[in-house]
C-alpha positions as a LaTeX table, in Angstrom:
\begin{tabular}{lrrr}
\hline
Residue & $x$ (\AA) & $y$ (\AA) & $z$ (\AA) \\
\hline
Met1 & $-12.80$ & 30.72 & $-10.82$ \\
Ser2 & $-12.15$ & 34.41 & $-10.77$ \\
Ser3 & $-8.81$ & 34.87 & $-12.52$ \\
Asp4 & $-7.12$ & 33.31 & $-15.53$ \\
Gly5 & $-4.10$ & 32.35 & $-13.40$ \\
Ala6 & $-6.22$ & 30.62 & $-10.79$ \\
Arg7 & $-8.15$ & 28.77 & $-13.51$ \\
Ala8 & $-4.90$ & 27.68 & $-15.19$ \\
Ala9 & $-3.51$ & 26.39 & $-11.87$ \\
Phe10 & $-6.80$ & 24.62 & $-11.12$ \\
Asp11 & $-6.87$ & 22.95 & $-14.53$ \\
Ala12 & $-3.16$ & 22.04 & $-14.48$ \\
Asn13 & $-3.24$ & 20.31 & $-11.08$ \\
Pro14 & $-2.37$ & 16.62 & $-11.57$ \\
Asp15 & $-4.61$ & 15.66 & $-8.65$ \\
Ala16 & $-8.37$ & 15.68 & $-8.94$ \\
Val17 & $-9.74$ & 18.91 & $-7.50$ \\
Leu18 & $-13.42$ & 19.41 & $-6.71$ \\
Ile19 & $-15.16$ & 22.45 & $-5.34$ \\
Val20 & $-18.18$ & 21.37 & $-3.35$ \\
Gly21 & $-20.90$ & 23.63 & $-2.01$ \\
Ala22 & $-22.26$ & 23.39 & 1.54 \\
Asp23 & $-25.17$ & 21.41 & 0.08 \\
Gly24 & $-22.74$ & 18.70 & $-1.11$ \\
Val25 & $-23.11$ & 19.55 & $-4.79$ \\
Ile26 & $-20.01$ & 19.75 & $-6.98$ \\
Thr27 & $-19.71$ & 23.22 & $-8.52$ \\
Glu28 & $-16.26$ & 22.91 & $-10.15$ \\
Ala29 & $-14.05$ & 20.00 & $-11.21$ \\
Asn30 & $-10.67$ & 20.08 & $-12.91$ \\
Pro31 & $-9.71$ & 17.82 & $-15.86$ \\
Ala32 & $-7.89$ & 15.41 & $-13.53$ \\
Ala33 & $-11.16$ & 14.91 & $-11.61$ \\
His34 & $-13.01$ & 13.97 & $-14.77$ \\
Leu35 & $-10.27$ & 11.52 & $-15.64$ \\
Leu36 & $-10.03$ & 10.02 & $-12.13$ \\
Phe37 & $-13.76$ & 9.58 & $-11.63$ \\
Gly38 & $-14.55$ & 8.65 & $-15.23$ \\
Tyr39 & $-17.20$ & 11.31 & $-15.80$ \\
Ala40 & $-17.54$ & 13.60 & $-18.79$ \\
Pro41 & $-16.86$ & 17.26 & $-17.90$ \\
Thr42 & $-20.55$ & 18.15 & $-17.92$ \\
Glu43 & $-21.52$ & 15.18 & $-15.72$ \\
Leu44 & $-19.57$ & 16.05 & $-12.55$ \\
Ile45 & $-20.85$ & 19.61 & $-12.23$ \\
Gly46 & $-24.13$ & 19.53 & $-10.32$ \\
Leu47 & $-23.57$ & 15.98 & $-9.07$ \\
Gly48 & $-23.82$ & 15.33 & $-5.34$ \\
Val49 & $-20.39$ & 14.49 & $-3.94$ \\
Glu50 & $-21.87$ & 11.39 & $-2.27$ \\
His51 & $-22.14$ & 9.85 & $-5.76$ \\
Leu52 & $-18.34$ & 9.59 & $-5.67$ \\
Val53 & $-18.46$ & 7.60 & $-2.42$ \\
Pro54 & $-19.03$ & 3.82 & $-2.43$ \\
Glu55 & $-22.69$ & 2.94 & $-1.83$ \\
Leu56 & $-22.17$ & 1.47 & 1.66 \\
Ser57 & $-20.45$ & 4.65 & 2.92 \\
Arg58 & $-22.70$ & 7.32 & 1.40 \\
His59 & $-24.99$ & 7.91 & 4.37 \\
Arg60 & $-22.07$ & 8.12 & 6.80 \\
His61 & $-20.15$ & 10.39 & 4.42 \\
Ala62 & $-23.10$ & 12.81 & 4.26 \\
Gln63 & $-23.10$ & 13.02 & 8.07 \\
Leu64 & $-19.33$ & 13.56 & 8.20 \\
Arg65 & $-19.53$ & 16.20 & 5.46 \\
Gln66 & $-22.16$ & 18.11 & 7.42 \\
Gly67 & $-19.93$ & 17.93 & 10.51 \\
Tyr68 & $-17.03$ & 19.32 & 8.48 \\
Glu69 & $-19.21$ & 22.15 & 7.14 \\
Ala70 & $-19.99$ & 23.14 & 10.75 \\
His71 & $-16.24$ & 23.47 & 11.54 \\
Pro72 & $-14.34$ & 23.78 & 8.25 \\
Leu73 & $-10.56$ & 23.63 & 8.61 \\
Pro74 & $-7.87$ & 22.61 & 6.13 \\
Arg75 & $-7.08$ & 18.95 & 6.87 \\
Pro76 & $-6.68$ & 15.50 & 5.42 \\
Met77 & $-9.90$ & 13.52 & 5.28 \\
Gly78 & $-10.12$ & 10.11 & 6.92 \\
Leu79 & $-6.39$ & 9.85 & 7.56 \\
Gly80 & $-5.34$ & 6.19 & 7.77 \\
Met81 & $-8.85$ & 4.92 & 7.04 \\
Gly82 & $-8.19$ & 3.50 & 3.58 \\
Leu83 & $-10.61$ & 5.82 & 1.78 \\
Met84 & $-12.23$ & 4.66 & $-1.45$ \\
Cys85 & $-14.05$ & 6.57 & $-4.15$ \\
Glu86 & $-16.51$ & 5.20 & $-6.66$ \\
Arg87 & $-15.94$ & 5.87 & $-10.34$ \\
Ala88 & $-18.69$ & 6.40 & $-12.91$ \\
Asp89 & $-18.38$ & 2.74 & $-13.97$ \\
Gly90 & $-18.99$ & 1.57 & $-10.38$ \\
Thr91 & $-15.41$ & 0.49 & $-9.68$ \\
Asn92 & $-13.80$ & 1.58 & $-6.43$ \\
Leu93 & $-10.44$ & 3.27 & $-6.21$ \\
Pro94 & $-8.20$ & 3.86 & $-3.15$ \\
Val95 & $-7.64$ & 7.58 & $-2.59$ \\
Glu96 & $-6.27$ & 10.21 & $-0.25$ \\
Ile97 & $-8.35$ & 13.34 & 0.15 \\
Ser98 & $-7.47$ & 16.77 & 1.54 \\
Leu99 & $-10.12$ & 19.32 & 2.42 \\
Ser100 & $-9.85$ & 23.07 & 2.63 \\
Pro101 & $-12.62$ & 25.65 & 3.01 \\
Leu102 & $-12.77$ & 28.37 & 0.38 \\
Gly103 & $-12.67$ & 32.00 & 1.45 \\
Asp104 & $-16.43$ & 32.36 & 1.03 \\
Gly105 & $-16.98$ & 29.79 & 3.80 \\
Arg106 & $-19.76$ & 28.14 & 1.79 \\
Ser107 & $-17.61$ & 25.89 & $-0.37$ \\
Thr108 & $-14.87$ & 23.34 & 0.17 \\
Val109 & $-11.95$ & 22.39 & $-2.03$ \\
Ala110 & $-11.40$ & 18.64 & $-2.05$ \\
Thr111 & $-8.13$ & 17.42 & $-3.54$ \\
Val112 & $-8.25$ & 13.73 & $-4.38$ \\
Arg113 & $-5.20$ & 11.59 & $-5.15$ \\
Asp114 & $-5.26$ & 8.05 & $-6.54$ \\
Val115 & $-3.03$ & 5.91 & $-4.28$ \\
Thr116 & $-3.39$ & 2.62 & $-6.18$ \\
Asp117 & 0.27 & 2.56 & $-7.24$ \\
Arg118 & 1.44 & 3.35 & $-3.72$ \\
Leu119 & $-0.65$ & 0.50 & $-2.30$ \\
Val120 & 0.65 & $-1.89$ & $-4.95$ \\
Asp121 & 4.23 & $-0.84$ & $-4.12$ \\
Arg122 & 3.57 & $-1.21$ & $-0.38$ \\
Asn123 & 2.10 & $-4.69$ & $-0.86$ \\
Glu124 & 5.03 & $-5.70$ & $-3.07$ \\
Ala125 & 7.46 & $-4.42$ & $-0.43$ \\
Arg126 & 5.64 & $-6.47$ & 2.22 \\
Arg127 & 5.83 & $-9.57$ & 0.02 \\
Ser128 & 9.54 & $-8.93$ & $-0.57$ \\
Ile129 & 10.16 & $-8.57$ & 3.15 \\
Ala130 & 8.26 & $-11.80$ & 3.82 \\
Arg131 & 10.32 & $-13.59$ & 1.14 \\
Leu132 & 13.53 & $-12.19$ & 2.61 \\
Glu133 & 12.55 & $-13.34$ & 6.11 \\
Leu134 & 11.77 & $-16.80$ & 4.72 \\
Leu135 & 15.13 & $-16.96$ & 2.94 \\
Glu136 & 16.92 & $-15.82$ & 6.11 \\
Asp137 & 15.16 & $-18.58$ & 8.08 \\
Arg138 & 16.12 & $-21.13$ & 5.45 \\
Glu139 & 19.72 & $-19.92$ & 5.51 \\
Arg140 & 19.83 & $-20.20$ & 9.32 \\
Ile141 & 18.36 & $-23.71$ & 9.17 \\
Ala142 & 20.85 & $-24.72$ & 6.47 \\
Arg143 & 23.71 & $-23.35$ & 8.60 \\
Asp144 & 22.44 & $-25.23$ & 11.65 \\
Leu145 & 22.09 & $-28.43$ & 9.64 \\
His146 & 25.51 & $-27.92$ & 8.10 \\
Asp147 & 27.07 & $-27.45$ & 11.54 \\
Met148 & 25.26 & $-30.52$ & 12.83 \\
Val149 & 26.37 & $-32.61$ & 9.84 \\
Ile150 & 29.99 & $-31.45$ & 10.25 \\
Gln151 & 29.88 & $-32.33$ & 13.95 \\
Arg152 & 28.48 & $-35.77$ & 13.21 \\
Leu153 & 31.03 & $-36.39$ & 10.46 \\
Phe154 & 33.83 & $-35.34$ & 12.79 \\
Ala155 & 32.47 & $-37.63$ & 15.53 \\
Ser156 & 32.14 & $-40.47$ & 13.03 \\
Gly157 & 35.73 & $-39.90$ & 11.90 \\
Met158 & 36.97 & $-40.04$ & 15.48 \\
Ser159 & 34.99 & $-43.23$ & 16.07 \\
Leu160 & 36.48 & $-44.74$ & 12.92 \\
Gln161 & 39.97 & $-43.76$ & 14.05 \\
Ala162 & 39.33 & $-45.59$ & 17.31 \\
Val163 & 38.09 & $-48.64$ & 15.37 \\
Ala164 & 41.13 & $-48.45$ & 13.06 \\
Ala165 & 43.44 & $-48.57$ & 16.07 \\
Ile166 & 42.07 & $-51.98$ & 17.05 \\
Ala167 & 41.17 & $-53.31$ & 13.60 \\
Glu168 & 42.67 & $-56.60$ & 12.40 \\
Pro169 & 44.17 & $-57.29$ & 9.93 \\
Ala170 & 46.32 & $-54.22$ & 9.22 \\
Glu171 & 44.77 & $-53.83$ & 5.75 \\
Val172 & 41.39 & $-53.05$ & 7.33 \\
Ala173 & 42.96 & $-50.45$ & 9.63 \\
Glu174 & 44.77 & $-48.87$ & 6.67 \\
Arg175 & 41.59 & $-48.78$ & 4.62 \\
Ile176 & 39.66 & $-47.11$ & 7.46 \\
Met177 & 42.37 & $-44.45$ & 7.87 \\
Thr178 & 42.41 & $-43.78$ & 4.12 \\
Thr179 & 38.66 & $-43.30$ & 4.09 \\
Ile180 & 38.81 & $-40.85$ & 6.97 \\
\hline
\end{tabular}
């Protein structure tokens, strides 16, 4: 970092920010990066960026990184792919990553954001929508059943009125009409 202002902005960024050389080695990391990835400040510097990628994706990530280095442009990384990073303790974390080449053309700034809370909120919203749809279906069924029951009760009442008209003795007819 060349100036005090740039260093202060770098350190104050709430997202993890890494500066990665063309060789894939991390040369700078802000405090948020140490916190996000779970490494001590001295451990991230000099570490290959692939160490922050889950084991199964490391080889592919190295290939993609080399492709990016050949044509570096500011852009989101792996948009819509559900990117994961691997923390120092081996746990995986869902992230969004933005890439931008530095002016020297030999380094890349990677901004990494933890999206765990957003995914939890999205999943909760999906569950809420599913519950709402279920309740709406139940309400519709209850309405249909209610309408059907009312129709049957009305039909039964009409049938009983017809029976009351021909019922003998008169007490039975009166009792039927009172019940209706």
